[in-house]
Short mmCIF file of N, CA and C in Angstrom, two decimals:
data_model
loop_
_atom_site.label_atom_id
_atom_site.label_comp_id
_atom_site.label_asym_id
_atom_site.label_seq_id
_atom_site.Cartn_x
_atom_site.Cartn_y
_atom_site.Cartn_z
N MET A 1 1.48 -10.15 -25.13
CA MET A 1 1.33 -10.38 -23.71
C MET A 1 2.19 -11.56 -23.25
N ALA A 2 2.30 -12.57 -24.10
CA ALA A 2 3.09 -13.75 -23.74
C ALA A 2 4.56 -13.36 -23.52
N ARG A 3 5.07 -12.46 -24.34
CA ARG A 3 6.47 -12.03 -24.18
C ARG A 3 6.65 -11.29 -22.86
N LEU A 4 5.67 -10.48 -22.49
CA LEU A 4 5.76 -9.75 -21.23
C LEU A 4 5.78 -10.72 -20.05
N VAL A 5 4.92 -11.73 -20.09
CA VAL A 5 4.88 -12.74 -19.02
C VAL A 5 6.19 -13.51 -18.97
N CYS A 6 6.77 -13.83 -20.13
CA CYS A 6 8.06 -14.52 -20.16
C CYS A 6 9.14 -13.66 -19.52
N ARG A 7 9.15 -12.37 -19.82
CA ARG A 7 10.13 -11.48 -19.22
C ARG A 7 9.93 -11.38 -17.71
N ALA A 8 8.67 -11.36 -17.29
CA ALA A 8 8.37 -11.32 -15.85
C ALA A 8 8.84 -12.60 -15.17
N ASN A 9 8.59 -13.73 -15.81
CA ASN A 9 9.02 -15.02 -15.26
C ASN A 9 10.55 -15.13 -15.21
N ALA A 10 11.22 -14.38 -16.06
CA ALA A 10 12.69 -14.37 -16.05
C ALA A 10 13.23 -13.42 -14.98
N GLY A 11 12.33 -12.74 -14.27
CA GLY A 11 12.75 -11.89 -13.16
C GLY A 11 12.97 -10.43 -13.52
N GLU A 12 12.56 -10.02 -14.72
CA GLU A 12 12.71 -8.61 -15.11
C GLU A 12 11.73 -7.77 -14.30
N ALA A 13 12.26 -6.83 -13.55
CA ALA A 13 11.47 -6.09 -12.56
C ALA A 13 10.28 -5.34 -13.17
N GLU A 14 10.51 -4.56 -14.21
CA GLU A 14 9.42 -3.77 -14.79
C GLU A 14 8.35 -4.67 -15.40
N ALA A 15 8.77 -5.74 -16.04
CA ALA A 15 7.80 -6.68 -16.61
C ALA A 15 6.99 -7.34 -15.49
N ALA A 16 7.66 -7.72 -14.41
CA ALA A 16 6.96 -8.34 -13.27
C ALA A 16 5.95 -7.37 -12.68
N PHE A 17 6.33 -6.09 -12.57
CA PHE A 17 5.39 -5.09 -12.07
C PHE A 17 4.16 -5.02 -12.97
N LEU A 18 4.37 -4.92 -14.27
CA LEU A 18 3.24 -4.80 -15.20
C LEU A 18 2.33 -6.03 -15.14
N VAL A 19 2.91 -7.21 -15.13
CA VAL A 19 2.10 -8.44 -15.08
C VAL A 19 1.34 -8.51 -13.76
N GLY A 20 2.02 -8.18 -12.66
CA GLY A 20 1.35 -8.17 -11.36
C GLY A 20 0.21 -7.17 -11.31
N ALA A 21 0.44 -5.96 -11.82
CA ALA A 21 -0.60 -4.94 -11.82
C ALA A 21 -1.78 -5.34 -12.69
N LEU A 22 -1.49 -5.95 -13.84
CA LEU A 22 -2.58 -6.39 -14.73
C LEU A 22 -3.42 -7.48 -14.06
N HIS A 23 -2.77 -8.40 -13.35
CA HIS A 23 -3.53 -9.43 -12.61
C HIS A 23 -4.32 -8.79 -11.47
N ALA A 24 -3.75 -7.81 -10.79
CA ALA A 24 -4.44 -7.17 -9.67
C ALA A 24 -5.67 -6.41 -10.14
N ASP A 25 -5.58 -5.84 -11.33
CA ASP A 25 -6.69 -5.05 -11.86
C ASP A 25 -7.62 -5.85 -12.76
N GLY A 26 -7.21 -7.06 -13.15
CA GLY A 26 -8.03 -7.86 -14.05
C GLY A 26 -8.13 -7.26 -15.44
N VAL A 27 -7.04 -6.61 -15.88
CA VAL A 27 -7.01 -5.98 -17.19
C VAL A 27 -6.04 -6.74 -18.07
N HIS A 28 -6.51 -7.26 -19.20
CA HIS A 28 -5.71 -8.02 -20.17
C HIS A 28 -5.21 -9.37 -19.63
N LEU A 29 -5.29 -9.57 -18.34
CA LEU A 29 -4.97 -10.85 -17.70
C LEU A 29 -6.06 -11.12 -16.67
N PRO A 30 -6.30 -12.38 -16.34
CA PRO A 30 -7.36 -12.68 -15.36
C PRO A 30 -7.08 -12.03 -14.01
N TYR A 31 -8.15 -11.57 -13.37
CA TYR A 31 -8.05 -11.05 -12.01
C TYR A 31 -7.62 -12.19 -11.10
N ASP A 32 -6.44 -12.05 -10.50
CA ASP A 32 -5.91 -13.11 -9.66
C ASP A 32 -4.93 -12.48 -8.67
N LEU A 33 -5.38 -12.29 -7.44
CA LEU A 33 -4.54 -11.63 -6.45
C LEU A 33 -3.34 -12.47 -6.04
N ARG A 34 -3.47 -13.79 -6.13
CA ARG A 34 -2.33 -14.65 -5.80
C ARG A 34 -1.21 -14.44 -6.82
N LEU A 35 -1.57 -14.43 -8.11
CA LEU A 35 -0.55 -14.18 -9.13
C LEU A 35 -0.06 -12.73 -9.07
N ALA A 36 -0.95 -11.81 -8.78
CA ALA A 36 -0.54 -10.41 -8.63
C ALA A 36 0.51 -10.29 -7.54
N GLU A 37 0.26 -10.93 -6.41
CA GLU A 37 1.21 -10.89 -5.30
C GLU A 37 2.55 -11.49 -5.72
N HIS A 38 2.50 -12.59 -6.44
CA HIS A 38 3.74 -13.25 -6.88
C HIS A 38 4.59 -12.31 -7.74
N TYR A 39 3.98 -11.76 -8.77
CA TYR A 39 4.75 -10.91 -9.69
C TYR A 39 5.14 -9.58 -9.05
N LEU A 40 4.24 -9.00 -8.29
CA LEU A 40 4.57 -7.74 -7.63
C LEU A 40 5.69 -7.92 -6.61
N SER A 41 5.74 -9.08 -5.97
CA SER A 41 6.81 -9.36 -5.01
C SER A 41 8.17 -9.35 -5.70
N ILE A 42 8.22 -9.87 -6.92
CA ILE A 42 9.48 -9.86 -7.68
C ILE A 42 9.93 -8.42 -7.90
N ALA A 43 9.01 -7.61 -8.41
CA ALA A 43 9.35 -6.22 -8.73
C ALA A 43 9.62 -5.40 -7.48
N ALA A 44 8.81 -5.58 -6.46
CA ALA A 44 8.99 -4.82 -5.22
C ALA A 44 10.33 -5.14 -4.59
N GLY A 45 10.69 -6.41 -4.61
CA GLY A 45 11.97 -6.83 -4.05
C GLY A 45 13.17 -6.24 -4.79
N LYS A 46 12.93 -5.82 -6.03
CA LYS A 46 14.00 -5.20 -6.82
C LYS A 46 13.91 -3.68 -6.79
N GLY A 47 13.09 -3.16 -5.87
CA GLY A 47 13.06 -1.72 -5.64
C GLY A 47 12.12 -0.91 -6.51
N VAL A 48 11.20 -1.54 -7.22
CA VAL A 48 10.25 -0.79 -8.04
C VAL A 48 9.19 -0.20 -7.10
N MET A 49 9.24 1.12 -6.93
CA MET A 49 8.39 1.80 -5.95
C MET A 49 6.89 1.56 -6.21
N GLU A 50 6.46 1.65 -7.46
CA GLU A 50 5.04 1.43 -7.77
C GLU A 50 4.62 -0.01 -7.43
N ALA A 51 5.53 -0.95 -7.59
CA ALA A 51 5.25 -2.34 -7.24
C ALA A 51 5.12 -2.49 -5.73
N GLN A 52 5.96 -1.78 -4.99
CA GLN A 52 5.87 -1.83 -3.53
C GLN A 52 4.51 -1.32 -3.07
N HIS A 53 4.06 -0.22 -3.66
CA HIS A 53 2.74 0.34 -3.31
C HIS A 53 1.63 -0.65 -3.67
N LYS A 54 1.65 -1.12 -4.90
CA LYS A 54 0.59 -2.02 -5.38
C LYS A 54 0.59 -3.33 -4.58
N LEU A 55 1.77 -3.83 -4.25
CA LEU A 55 1.85 -5.07 -3.46
C LEU A 55 1.23 -4.85 -2.09
N GLY A 56 1.50 -3.70 -1.47
CA GLY A 56 0.86 -3.40 -0.19
C GLY A 56 -0.65 -3.45 -0.29
N LEU A 57 -1.19 -2.86 -1.36
CA LEU A 57 -2.64 -2.88 -1.55
C LEU A 57 -3.16 -4.29 -1.80
N VAL A 58 -2.46 -5.03 -2.65
CA VAL A 58 -2.89 -6.40 -2.96
C VAL A 58 -2.90 -7.26 -1.70
N LEU A 59 -1.91 -7.10 -0.86
CA LEU A 59 -1.89 -7.87 0.39
C LEU A 59 -3.08 -7.50 1.27
N LEU A 60 -3.47 -6.24 1.28
CA LEU A 60 -4.65 -5.85 2.06
C LEU A 60 -5.92 -6.44 1.46
N TRP A 61 -6.03 -6.42 0.13
CA TRP A 61 -7.23 -6.90 -0.55
C TRP A 61 -7.35 -8.42 -0.53
N SER A 62 -6.24 -9.10 -0.36
CA SER A 62 -6.21 -10.55 -0.44
C SER A 62 -7.09 -11.19 0.64
N GLU A 63 -7.69 -12.29 0.28
CA GLU A 63 -8.48 -13.04 1.25
C GLU A 63 -7.64 -14.12 1.92
N SER A 64 -6.35 -14.08 1.68
CA SER A 64 -5.43 -15.04 2.30
C SER A 64 -5.53 -14.92 3.82
N GLU A 65 -5.43 -16.03 4.48
CA GLU A 65 -5.49 -16.02 5.94
C GLU A 65 -4.09 -16.03 6.56
N ALA A 66 -3.08 -15.75 5.74
CA ALA A 66 -1.72 -15.70 6.25
C ALA A 66 -1.63 -14.64 7.34
N LEU A 67 -1.08 -15.02 8.47
CA LEU A 67 -1.01 -14.12 9.62
C LEU A 67 -0.14 -12.90 9.36
N ASP A 68 0.81 -13.03 8.46
CA ASP A 68 1.72 -11.91 8.21
C ASP A 68 1.26 -11.00 7.07
N ARG A 69 0.09 -11.23 6.53
CA ARG A 69 -0.40 -10.49 5.36
C ARG A 69 -0.47 -8.99 5.64
N VAL A 70 -1.13 -8.57 6.70
CA VAL A 70 -1.28 -7.14 7.00
C VAL A 70 0.05 -6.51 7.39
N PRO A 71 0.84 -7.12 8.27
CA PRO A 71 2.16 -6.51 8.56
C PRO A 71 3.03 -6.38 7.31
N ARG A 72 2.98 -7.36 6.42
CA ARG A 72 3.74 -7.26 5.17
C ARG A 72 3.21 -6.11 4.32
N ALA A 73 1.89 -5.95 4.28
CA ALA A 73 1.30 -4.84 3.52
C ALA A 73 1.79 -3.51 4.06
N LEU A 74 1.77 -3.37 5.38
CA LEU A 74 2.23 -2.12 6.00
C LEU A 74 3.71 -1.87 5.71
N ASP A 75 4.50 -2.93 5.75
CA ASP A 75 5.93 -2.79 5.46
C ASP A 75 6.16 -2.31 4.03
N TRP A 76 5.44 -2.91 3.07
CA TRP A 76 5.63 -2.50 1.68
C TRP A 76 5.13 -1.08 1.43
N LEU A 77 4.01 -0.73 2.03
CA LEU A 77 3.52 0.64 1.88
C LEU A 77 4.49 1.64 2.50
N ALA A 78 5.04 1.30 3.66
CA ALA A 78 6.01 2.18 4.32
C ALA A 78 7.29 2.29 3.48
N GLU A 79 7.71 1.20 2.88
CA GLU A 79 8.90 1.23 2.01
C GLU A 79 8.64 2.15 0.81
N ALA A 80 7.48 2.01 0.20
CA ALA A 80 7.15 2.87 -0.94
C ALA A 80 7.10 4.34 -0.51
N ALA A 81 6.50 4.61 0.63
CA ALA A 81 6.42 5.99 1.13
C ALA A 81 7.82 6.54 1.40
N SER A 82 8.69 5.70 1.95
CA SER A 82 10.04 6.16 2.24
C SER A 82 10.82 6.44 0.95
N GLU A 83 10.41 5.80 -0.13
CA GLU A 83 11.04 6.04 -1.44
C GLU A 83 10.42 7.24 -2.16
N GLY A 84 9.35 7.81 -1.57
CA GLY A 84 8.74 8.99 -2.16
C GLY A 84 7.35 8.80 -2.74
N HIS A 85 6.70 7.69 -2.46
CA HIS A 85 5.36 7.42 -2.99
C HIS A 85 4.32 8.05 -2.06
N ALA A 86 3.80 9.20 -2.46
CA ALA A 86 2.88 9.97 -1.61
C ALA A 86 1.61 9.20 -1.27
N MET A 87 1.03 8.52 -2.26
CA MET A 87 -0.23 7.81 -2.01
C MET A 87 -0.04 6.71 -0.97
N SER A 88 1.12 6.08 -0.93
CA SER A 88 1.37 5.06 0.10
C SER A 88 1.29 5.68 1.49
N ALA A 89 1.86 6.87 1.64
CA ALA A 89 1.81 7.55 2.94
C ALA A 89 0.38 7.88 3.32
N VAL A 90 -0.41 8.36 2.37
CA VAL A 90 -1.80 8.70 2.66
C VAL A 90 -2.61 7.45 2.98
N VAL A 91 -2.37 6.37 2.27
CA VAL A 91 -3.05 5.10 2.56
C VAL A 91 -2.71 4.65 3.98
N LEU A 92 -1.44 4.74 4.36
CA LEU A 92 -1.06 4.37 5.72
C LEU A 92 -1.75 5.27 6.74
N GLY A 93 -1.88 6.56 6.43
CA GLY A 93 -2.61 7.46 7.32
C GLY A 93 -4.04 7.01 7.50
N LYS A 94 -4.70 6.67 6.41
CA LYS A 94 -6.10 6.24 6.46
C LYS A 94 -6.25 4.93 7.23
N LEU A 95 -5.34 3.98 6.99
CA LEU A 95 -5.41 2.70 7.69
C LEU A 95 -5.30 2.90 9.20
N HIS A 96 -4.39 3.76 9.63
CA HIS A 96 -4.20 4.01 11.06
C HIS A 96 -5.31 4.89 11.64
N GLU A 97 -5.84 5.79 10.86
CA GLU A 97 -6.93 6.63 11.35
C GLU A 97 -8.18 5.81 11.61
N GLU A 98 -8.50 4.93 10.67
CA GLU A 98 -9.75 4.18 10.76
C GLU A 98 -9.61 2.79 11.38
N GLY A 99 -8.39 2.31 11.53
CA GLY A 99 -8.20 0.96 12.04
C GLY A 99 -8.69 -0.09 11.05
N LEU A 100 -8.46 0.15 9.77
CA LEU A 100 -8.93 -0.76 8.72
C LEU A 100 -8.04 -1.99 8.60
N TYR A 101 -8.62 -3.10 8.15
CA TYR A 101 -7.89 -4.35 7.90
C TYR A 101 -7.16 -4.85 9.14
N GLY A 102 -7.65 -4.52 10.31
CA GLY A 102 -7.03 -4.97 11.54
C GLY A 102 -5.80 -4.18 11.95
N VAL A 103 -5.52 -3.08 11.23
CA VAL A 103 -4.40 -2.22 11.62
C VAL A 103 -4.82 -1.50 12.90
N PRO A 104 -3.97 -1.49 13.91
CA PRO A 104 -4.34 -0.81 15.16
C PRO A 104 -4.62 0.67 14.90
N ARG A 105 -5.71 1.14 15.44
CA ARG A 105 -6.08 2.55 15.29
C ARG A 105 -5.12 3.38 16.13
N ASP A 106 -4.46 4.33 15.46
CA ASP A 106 -3.48 5.17 16.13
C ASP A 106 -3.50 6.52 15.44
N LEU A 107 -4.15 7.49 16.07
CA LEU A 107 -4.34 8.79 15.44
C LEU A 107 -3.04 9.56 15.28
N CYS A 108 -2.12 9.38 16.20
CA CYS A 108 -0.83 10.07 16.08
C CYS A 108 -0.05 9.53 14.88
N THR A 109 -0.06 8.21 14.72
CA THR A 109 0.60 7.61 13.56
C THR A 109 -0.10 8.03 12.28
N ALA A 110 -1.42 8.08 12.30
CA ALA A 110 -2.18 8.52 11.13
C ALA A 110 -1.77 9.93 10.73
N ARG A 111 -1.72 10.82 11.70
CA ARG A 111 -1.36 12.21 11.39
C ARG A 111 0.05 12.27 10.82
N SER A 112 0.95 11.49 11.37
CA SER A 112 2.32 11.47 10.88
C SER A 112 2.39 11.02 9.42
N TRP A 113 1.64 9.97 9.08
CA TRP A 113 1.64 9.50 7.70
C TRP A 113 0.97 10.51 6.77
N TYR A 114 -0.12 11.13 7.22
CA TYR A 114 -0.75 12.14 6.39
C TYR A 114 0.22 13.29 6.12
N ARG A 115 0.96 13.69 7.13
CA ARG A 115 1.95 14.77 6.95
C ARG A 115 3.03 14.36 5.96
N LYS A 116 3.46 13.09 6.03
CA LYS A 116 4.46 12.59 5.09
C LYS A 116 3.91 12.67 3.67
N GLY A 117 2.66 12.27 3.50
CA GLY A 117 2.02 12.37 2.18
C GLY A 117 1.97 13.80 1.70
N ALA A 118 1.67 14.72 2.60
CA ALA A 118 1.63 16.14 2.23
C ALA A 118 3.02 16.62 1.85
N ASP A 119 4.03 16.21 2.60
CA ASP A 119 5.40 16.59 2.27
C ASP A 119 5.81 16.08 0.90
N LEU A 120 5.22 14.96 0.50
CA LEU A 120 5.53 14.37 -0.80
C LEU A 120 4.63 14.90 -1.91
N GLY A 121 3.72 15.83 -1.55
CA GLY A 121 2.90 16.48 -2.56
C GLY A 121 1.46 16.05 -2.64
N LEU A 122 1.00 15.21 -1.73
CA LEU A 122 -0.39 14.75 -1.75
C LEU A 122 -1.02 15.03 -0.39
N ALA A 123 -1.42 16.26 -0.19
CA ALA A 123 -1.99 16.67 1.09
C ALA A 123 -3.41 16.15 1.23
N PRO A 124 -3.75 15.63 2.40
CA PRO A 124 -5.15 15.25 2.63
C PRO A 124 -5.99 16.51 2.74
N PRO A 125 -7.29 16.41 2.54
CA PRO A 125 -8.14 17.59 2.70
C PRO A 125 -7.97 18.21 4.09
N ASP A 126 -8.11 19.52 4.18
CA ASP A 126 -7.94 20.22 5.45
C ASP A 126 -8.83 19.65 6.55
N ASP A 127 -10.04 19.23 6.19
CA ASP A 127 -10.95 18.73 7.22
C ASP A 127 -10.42 17.44 7.85
N VAL A 128 -9.63 16.66 7.12
CA VAL A 128 -9.06 15.43 7.68
C VAL A 128 -8.08 15.79 8.79
N MET A 129 -7.19 16.74 8.51
CA MET A 129 -6.21 17.13 9.52
C MET A 129 -6.88 17.83 10.71
N MET A 130 -7.89 18.64 10.45
CA MET A 130 -8.61 19.31 11.56
C MET A 130 -9.31 18.27 12.43
N ARG A 131 -9.94 17.29 11.78
CA ARG A 131 -10.64 16.23 12.52
C ARG A 131 -9.65 15.43 13.37
N LEU A 132 -8.49 15.09 12.80
CA LEU A 132 -7.48 14.35 13.54
C LEU A 132 -6.95 15.16 14.71
N THR A 133 -6.68 16.43 14.48
CA THR A 133 -6.17 17.28 15.55
C THR A 133 -7.19 17.37 16.68
N ALA A 134 -8.46 17.49 16.34
CA ALA A 134 -9.51 17.54 17.37
C ALA A 134 -9.58 16.23 18.14
N LYS A 135 -9.51 15.09 17.44
CA LYS A 135 -9.56 13.78 18.10
C LYS A 135 -8.34 13.58 18.99
N ILE A 136 -7.17 13.96 18.49
CA ILE A 136 -5.94 13.78 19.26
C ILE A 136 -5.97 14.67 20.50
N GLY A 137 -6.59 15.83 20.40
CA GLY A 137 -6.67 16.73 21.51
C GLY A 137 -7.44 16.14 22.69
N GLN A 138 -8.28 15.14 22.43
CA GLN A 138 -9.06 14.49 23.47
C GLN A 138 -8.31 13.33 24.10
N ASN A 139 -7.14 13.04 23.60
CA ASN A 139 -6.35 11.89 24.05
C ASN A 139 -4.97 12.38 24.50
N PRO A 140 -4.14 11.48 25.04
CA PRO A 140 -2.78 11.89 25.40
C PRO A 140 -2.08 12.43 24.15
N PRO A 141 -1.18 13.41 24.33
CA PRO A 141 -0.53 14.01 23.17
C PRO A 141 0.39 13.03 22.45
N CYS A 142 0.61 13.32 21.17
CA CYS A 142 1.53 12.51 20.37
C CYS A 142 2.96 12.83 20.78
N ARG A 143 3.80 11.85 20.62
CA ARG A 143 5.23 12.05 20.90
C ARG A 143 5.90 12.65 19.71
#
């Protein structure tokens, strides 16, 4: 484990992702979202799609009061989705559908992200899309 942490500290993207994920999950390393964010930021910045996804989640889970925490989380999740990470798209759909973590509730945006997730191979259950379509039908149409 010490060698992996040394490689992560040297800026090796895959090692940084693994160390960050282990800290985020509290597996083999202490649960520490601050350290998870640090290491995942290294990997995400180097284009590791799984790190971008995990960093987005860690930023949402963090108790940090940083004002940019949620916008940064959304940016990383959107980056991962744009790289082909289906779960990131579905997570973004859920965040916008429910207005979780202070994300503005926007059903049109939610539906768009759910569709992106489906296009990437992770379709939400049919009842989710039917429920969204029914809710959107009661509001101004999506652009």
